[in-house]
Short mmCIF file of C-alpha atoms in Angstrom, two decimals:
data_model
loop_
_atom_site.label_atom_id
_atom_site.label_comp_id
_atom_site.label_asym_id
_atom_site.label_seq_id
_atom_site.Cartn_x
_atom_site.Cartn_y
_atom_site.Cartn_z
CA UNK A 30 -3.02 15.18 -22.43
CA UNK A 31 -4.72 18.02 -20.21
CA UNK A 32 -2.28 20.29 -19.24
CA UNK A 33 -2.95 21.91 -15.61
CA UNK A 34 -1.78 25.54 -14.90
CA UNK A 35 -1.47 27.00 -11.36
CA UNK A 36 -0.81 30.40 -10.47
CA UNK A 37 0.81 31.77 -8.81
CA UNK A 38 4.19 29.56 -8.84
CA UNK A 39 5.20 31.13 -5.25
CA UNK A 40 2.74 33.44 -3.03
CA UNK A 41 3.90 34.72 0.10
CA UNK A 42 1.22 35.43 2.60
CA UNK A 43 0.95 36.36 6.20
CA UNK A 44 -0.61 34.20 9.27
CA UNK A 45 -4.51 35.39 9.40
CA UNK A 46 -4.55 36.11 5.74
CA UNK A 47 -6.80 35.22 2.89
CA UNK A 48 -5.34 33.52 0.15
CA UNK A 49 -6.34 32.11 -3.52
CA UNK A 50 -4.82 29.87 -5.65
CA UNK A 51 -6.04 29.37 -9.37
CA UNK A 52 -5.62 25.95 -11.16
CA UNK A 53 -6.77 26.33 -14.90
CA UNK A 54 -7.19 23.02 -17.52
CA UNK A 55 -6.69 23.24 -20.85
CA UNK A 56 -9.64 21.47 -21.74
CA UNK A 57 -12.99 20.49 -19.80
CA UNK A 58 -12.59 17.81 -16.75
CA UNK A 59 -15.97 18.62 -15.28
CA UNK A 60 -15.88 18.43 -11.46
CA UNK A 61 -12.92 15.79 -11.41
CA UNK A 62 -10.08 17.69 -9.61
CA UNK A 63 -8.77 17.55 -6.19
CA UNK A 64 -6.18 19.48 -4.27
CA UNK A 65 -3.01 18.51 -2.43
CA UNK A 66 -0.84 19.98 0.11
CA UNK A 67 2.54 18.84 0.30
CA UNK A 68 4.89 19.55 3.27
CA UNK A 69 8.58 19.26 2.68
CA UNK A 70 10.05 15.55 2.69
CA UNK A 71 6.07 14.32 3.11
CA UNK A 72 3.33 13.06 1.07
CA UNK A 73 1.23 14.75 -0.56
CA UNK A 74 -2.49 15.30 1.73
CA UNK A 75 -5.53 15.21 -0.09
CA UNK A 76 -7.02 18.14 0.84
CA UNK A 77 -10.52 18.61 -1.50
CA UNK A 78 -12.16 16.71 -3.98
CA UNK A 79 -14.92 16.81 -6.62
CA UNK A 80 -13.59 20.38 -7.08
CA UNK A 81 -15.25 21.73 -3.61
CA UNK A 82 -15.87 18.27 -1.39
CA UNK A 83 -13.50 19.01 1.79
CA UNK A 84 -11.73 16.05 2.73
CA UNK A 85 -12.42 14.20 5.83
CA UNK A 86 -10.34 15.56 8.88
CA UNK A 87 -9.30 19.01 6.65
CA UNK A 88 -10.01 22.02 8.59
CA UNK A 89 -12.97 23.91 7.38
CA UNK A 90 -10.52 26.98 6.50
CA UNK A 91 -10.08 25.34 3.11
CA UNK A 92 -12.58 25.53 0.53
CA UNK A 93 -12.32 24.75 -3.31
CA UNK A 94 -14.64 26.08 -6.19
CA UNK A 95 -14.91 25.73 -9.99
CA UNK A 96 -16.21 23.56 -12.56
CA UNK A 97 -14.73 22.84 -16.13
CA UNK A 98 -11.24 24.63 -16.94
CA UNK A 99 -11.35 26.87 -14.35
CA UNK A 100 -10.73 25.93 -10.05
CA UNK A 101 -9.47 27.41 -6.78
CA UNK A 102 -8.34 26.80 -3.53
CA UNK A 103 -8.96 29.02 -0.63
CA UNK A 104 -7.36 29.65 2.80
CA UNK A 105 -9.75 31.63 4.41
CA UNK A 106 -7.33 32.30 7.29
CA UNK A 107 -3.85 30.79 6.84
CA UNK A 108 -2.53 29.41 10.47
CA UNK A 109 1.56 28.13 10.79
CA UNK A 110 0.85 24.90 9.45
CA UNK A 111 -0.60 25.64 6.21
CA UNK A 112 2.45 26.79 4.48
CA UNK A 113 3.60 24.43 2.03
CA UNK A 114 2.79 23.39 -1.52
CA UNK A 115 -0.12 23.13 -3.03
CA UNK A 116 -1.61 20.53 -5.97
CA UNK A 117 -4.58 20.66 -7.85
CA UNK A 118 -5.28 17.17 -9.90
CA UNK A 119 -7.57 16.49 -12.71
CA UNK A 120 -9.03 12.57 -12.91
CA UNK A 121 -11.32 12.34 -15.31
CA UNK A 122 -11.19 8.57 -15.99
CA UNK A 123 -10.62 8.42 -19.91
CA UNK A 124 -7.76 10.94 -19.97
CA UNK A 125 -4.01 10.39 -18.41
CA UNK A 126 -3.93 11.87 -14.78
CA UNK A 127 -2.48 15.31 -14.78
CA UNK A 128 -1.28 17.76 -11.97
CA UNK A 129 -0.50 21.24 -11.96
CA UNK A 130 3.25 22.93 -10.98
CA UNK A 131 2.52 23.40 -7.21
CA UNK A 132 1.82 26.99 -5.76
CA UNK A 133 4.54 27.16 -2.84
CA UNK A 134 2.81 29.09 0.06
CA UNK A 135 5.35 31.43 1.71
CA UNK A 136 5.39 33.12 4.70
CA UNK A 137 5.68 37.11 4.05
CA UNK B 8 -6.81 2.33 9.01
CA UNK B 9 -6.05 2.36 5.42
CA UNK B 10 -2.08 2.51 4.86
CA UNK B 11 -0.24 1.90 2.06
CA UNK B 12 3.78 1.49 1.97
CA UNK B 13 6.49 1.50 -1.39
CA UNK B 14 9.63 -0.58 -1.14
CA UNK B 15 12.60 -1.61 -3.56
CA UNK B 16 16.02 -0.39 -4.03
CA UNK B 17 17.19 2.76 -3.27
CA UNK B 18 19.81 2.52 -6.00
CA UNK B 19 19.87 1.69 -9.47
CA UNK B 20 22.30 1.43 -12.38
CA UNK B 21 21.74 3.04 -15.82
CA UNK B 22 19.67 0.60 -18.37
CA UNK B 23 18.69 -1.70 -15.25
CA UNK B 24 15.21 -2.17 -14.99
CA UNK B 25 13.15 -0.98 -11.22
CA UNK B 26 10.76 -2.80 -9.45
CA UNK B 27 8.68 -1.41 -6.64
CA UNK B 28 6.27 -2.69 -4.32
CA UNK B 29 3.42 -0.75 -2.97
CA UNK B 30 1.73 -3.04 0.20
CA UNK B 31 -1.46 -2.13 0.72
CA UNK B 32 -3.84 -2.86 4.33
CA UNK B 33 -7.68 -2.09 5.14
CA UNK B 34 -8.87 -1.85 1.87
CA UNK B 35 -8.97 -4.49 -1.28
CA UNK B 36 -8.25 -4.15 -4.68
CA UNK B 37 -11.32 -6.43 -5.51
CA UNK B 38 -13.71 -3.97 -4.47
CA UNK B 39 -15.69 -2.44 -7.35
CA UNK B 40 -13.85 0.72 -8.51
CA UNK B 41 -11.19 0.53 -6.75
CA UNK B 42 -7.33 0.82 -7.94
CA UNK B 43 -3.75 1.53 -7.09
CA UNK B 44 -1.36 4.50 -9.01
CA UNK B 45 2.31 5.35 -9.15
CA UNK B 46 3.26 8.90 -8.97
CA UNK B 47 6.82 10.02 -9.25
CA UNK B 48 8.15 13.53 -8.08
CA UNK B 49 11.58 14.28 -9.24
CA UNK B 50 13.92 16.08 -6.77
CA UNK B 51 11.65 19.74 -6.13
CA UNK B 52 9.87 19.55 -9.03
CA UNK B 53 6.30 18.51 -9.79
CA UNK B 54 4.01 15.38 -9.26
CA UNK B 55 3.95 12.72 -12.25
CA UNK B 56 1.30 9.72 -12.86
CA UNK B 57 3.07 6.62 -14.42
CA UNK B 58 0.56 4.21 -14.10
CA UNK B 59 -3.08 3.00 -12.34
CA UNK B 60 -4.42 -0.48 -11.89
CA UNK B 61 -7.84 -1.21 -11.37
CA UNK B 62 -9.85 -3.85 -9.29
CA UNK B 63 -11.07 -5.68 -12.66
CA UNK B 64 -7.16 -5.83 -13.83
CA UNK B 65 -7.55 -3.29 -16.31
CA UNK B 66 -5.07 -0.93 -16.72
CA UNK B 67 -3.84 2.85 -17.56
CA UNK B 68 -0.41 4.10 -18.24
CA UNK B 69 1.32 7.67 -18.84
CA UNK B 70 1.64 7.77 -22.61
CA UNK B 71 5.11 9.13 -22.40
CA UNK B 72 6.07 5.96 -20.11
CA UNK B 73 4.10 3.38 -21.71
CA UNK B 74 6.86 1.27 -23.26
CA UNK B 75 8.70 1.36 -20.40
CA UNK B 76 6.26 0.37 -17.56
CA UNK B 77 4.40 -2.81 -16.69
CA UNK B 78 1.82 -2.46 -13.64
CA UNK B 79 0.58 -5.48 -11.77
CA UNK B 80 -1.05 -6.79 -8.64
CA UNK B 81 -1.74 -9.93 -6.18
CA UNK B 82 -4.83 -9.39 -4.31
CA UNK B 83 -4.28 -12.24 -2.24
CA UNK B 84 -1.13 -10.37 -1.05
CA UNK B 85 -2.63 -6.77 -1.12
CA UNK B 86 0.30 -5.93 -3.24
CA UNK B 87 0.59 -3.78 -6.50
CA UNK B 88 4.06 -3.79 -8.40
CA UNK B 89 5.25 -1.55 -11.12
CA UNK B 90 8.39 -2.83 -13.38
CA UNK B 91 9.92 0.44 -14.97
CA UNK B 92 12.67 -0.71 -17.91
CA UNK B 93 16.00 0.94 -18.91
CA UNK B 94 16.15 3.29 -16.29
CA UNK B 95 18.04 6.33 -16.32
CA UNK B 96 19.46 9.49 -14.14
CA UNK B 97 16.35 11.48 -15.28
CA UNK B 98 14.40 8.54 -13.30
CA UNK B 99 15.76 9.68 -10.13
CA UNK B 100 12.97 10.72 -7.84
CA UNK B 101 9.98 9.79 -4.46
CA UNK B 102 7.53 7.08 -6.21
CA UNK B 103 4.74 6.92 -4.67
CA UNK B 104 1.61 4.20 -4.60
CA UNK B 105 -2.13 5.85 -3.87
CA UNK B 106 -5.64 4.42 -3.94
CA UNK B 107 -7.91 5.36 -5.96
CA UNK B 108 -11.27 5.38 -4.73
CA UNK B 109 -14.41 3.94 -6.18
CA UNK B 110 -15.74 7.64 -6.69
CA UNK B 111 -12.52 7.89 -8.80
CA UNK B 112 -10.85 10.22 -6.68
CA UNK B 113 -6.92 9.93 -4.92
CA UNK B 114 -6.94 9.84 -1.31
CA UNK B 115 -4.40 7.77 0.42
CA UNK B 116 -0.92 7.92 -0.16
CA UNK B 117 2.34 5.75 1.04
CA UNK B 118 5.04 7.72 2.39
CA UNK B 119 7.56 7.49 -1.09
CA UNK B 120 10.59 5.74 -1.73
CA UNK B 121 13.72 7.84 -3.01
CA UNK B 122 15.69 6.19 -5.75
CA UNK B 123 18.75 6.95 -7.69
CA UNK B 124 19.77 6.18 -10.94
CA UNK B 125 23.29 6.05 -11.13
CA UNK B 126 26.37 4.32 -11.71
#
C-alpha cells in the first residue's frame, strides 16, 4: 500500500496568516491526490484535486501544489472558518486508496 | 443537487455481521466511471477506505478488510450496500459513502453514520 505522511500533526496559526501543510507518498501517485478539510462532527469537504485543481465553491485562499511523492496545501490567509483538519488523499486507480494522519489547524 | 445519505444500526454486537446503506440522488451509478466508496474514521483518528464499487460492477477492497467485506449496489434504487462480517469493538467508528467521479477523484460525501460494536 502507499503510505501518506503529513506534517505537521498539529500547527497552530493565527487569523491573516500563511500556512503550509506537506503531504509526502511513499511511492509515485502522479497528480492523483486531493485534499480534505474536516470540521469537528462533519464530513470531510473536498477541498482540491488533481494535486492543484481548486474545488468548485472553495475560496481561492487555498491552493495545492506537487506532483509525485511530494504535495502541499496552502492557506494564503487563514480566516475563522478554516481551522480544522486537514486530508490529503492519493487515488491512483490500481493501488488501495490511502489518506494521510490529518494536520489539525489550531488557532495560536 | 447531488446528496448521498448512510443508514443501518447504530449498534452492533461482537461477531454480528453490519450492513449499511448509502442512498444516493442526482447522479447514477451507470454512468461511465462512476462509483461509490466506504470510508470509516474511528473515534479522532484518521480516514480509512474499505471498499469502492464501480458503474461496470467491478470492484476494489482494502486488503486488510477483504475477507470481511462484500460491496454491492441496485441502480434501479440508487443504492450501494456494504456487508462487513464478524464485527468487533475496534469496528466502532463514522462510515461514510462518497462518489467517485468519472475523473477518478472523491467529491461528495454523506454525512456518516456512528456505530458501536459492543455487547
Amino acid at each position: 500500500d502507499i503510505q501518506m505522511t503529513q506534517s505537521p500533526s498539529t500547527l497552530s496559526a493565527s487569523v491573516g496568516d500563511r500556512v503550509t501543510i506537506t503531504c509526502r507518498a511513499s511511492q509515485n501517485v502522479g497528480n492523483f491526490l486531493a485534499w480534505y478539510q474536516q470540521k469537528l462532527g462533519e464530513a470531510p469537504n473536498l477541498l482540491i484535486y488533481m494535486a492543484s485543481t481548486l474545488q468548485s465553491g472553495v475560496p481561492s485562499r487555498f491552493s495545492g501544489s506537487g506532483s509525485g511523492t511530494e504535495f502541499t496545501l496552502t492557506i494564503s490567509s487563514l480566516q475563522p472558518d478554516d481551522f480544522a483538519t486537514y486530508y490529503c488523499q492519493q487515488y491512483q486507480s490500481h493501488s488501495p486508496y490511502t489518506f494521510g494522519q490529518g494536520t489539525k489547524l489550531e488557532i495560536k | 443537487q447531488i446528496t448521498l445519505k448512510e443508514s443501518g444500526p447504530t449498534l452492533v454486537k461482537p461477531t454480528q455481521t453490519l450492513t449499511l446503506t448509502c442512498t444516493f440522488s442526482d447522479f447514477s451509478l451507470t454512468t461511465n466511471g462512476m462509483g461509490v466508496s466506504w470510508v470509516r474514521q474511528t473515534p479522532g483518528k484518521a480516514l480509512e477506505w474499505l471498499a469502492l464499487i464501480f458503474w461496470d460492477d467491478d470492484k476494489r477492497y482494502s486488503p486488510s478488510l477483504k475477507n470481511r467485506l462484500t460491496i454491492s449496489k441496485d441502480t434501479s434504487k440508487n443504492q450501494v450496500v456494504l456487508r462487513m462480517t464478524n464485527v468487533d469493538p475496534g469496528d466502532t467508528a463514522t462510515y461514510y459513502c462518497v462518489r467517485r467521479r468519472y475523473d477518478g477523484f472523491w467529491d461528495f460525501w454523506g454525512q456518516g453514520t456512528l456505530v458501536t460494536v459492543s455487547s
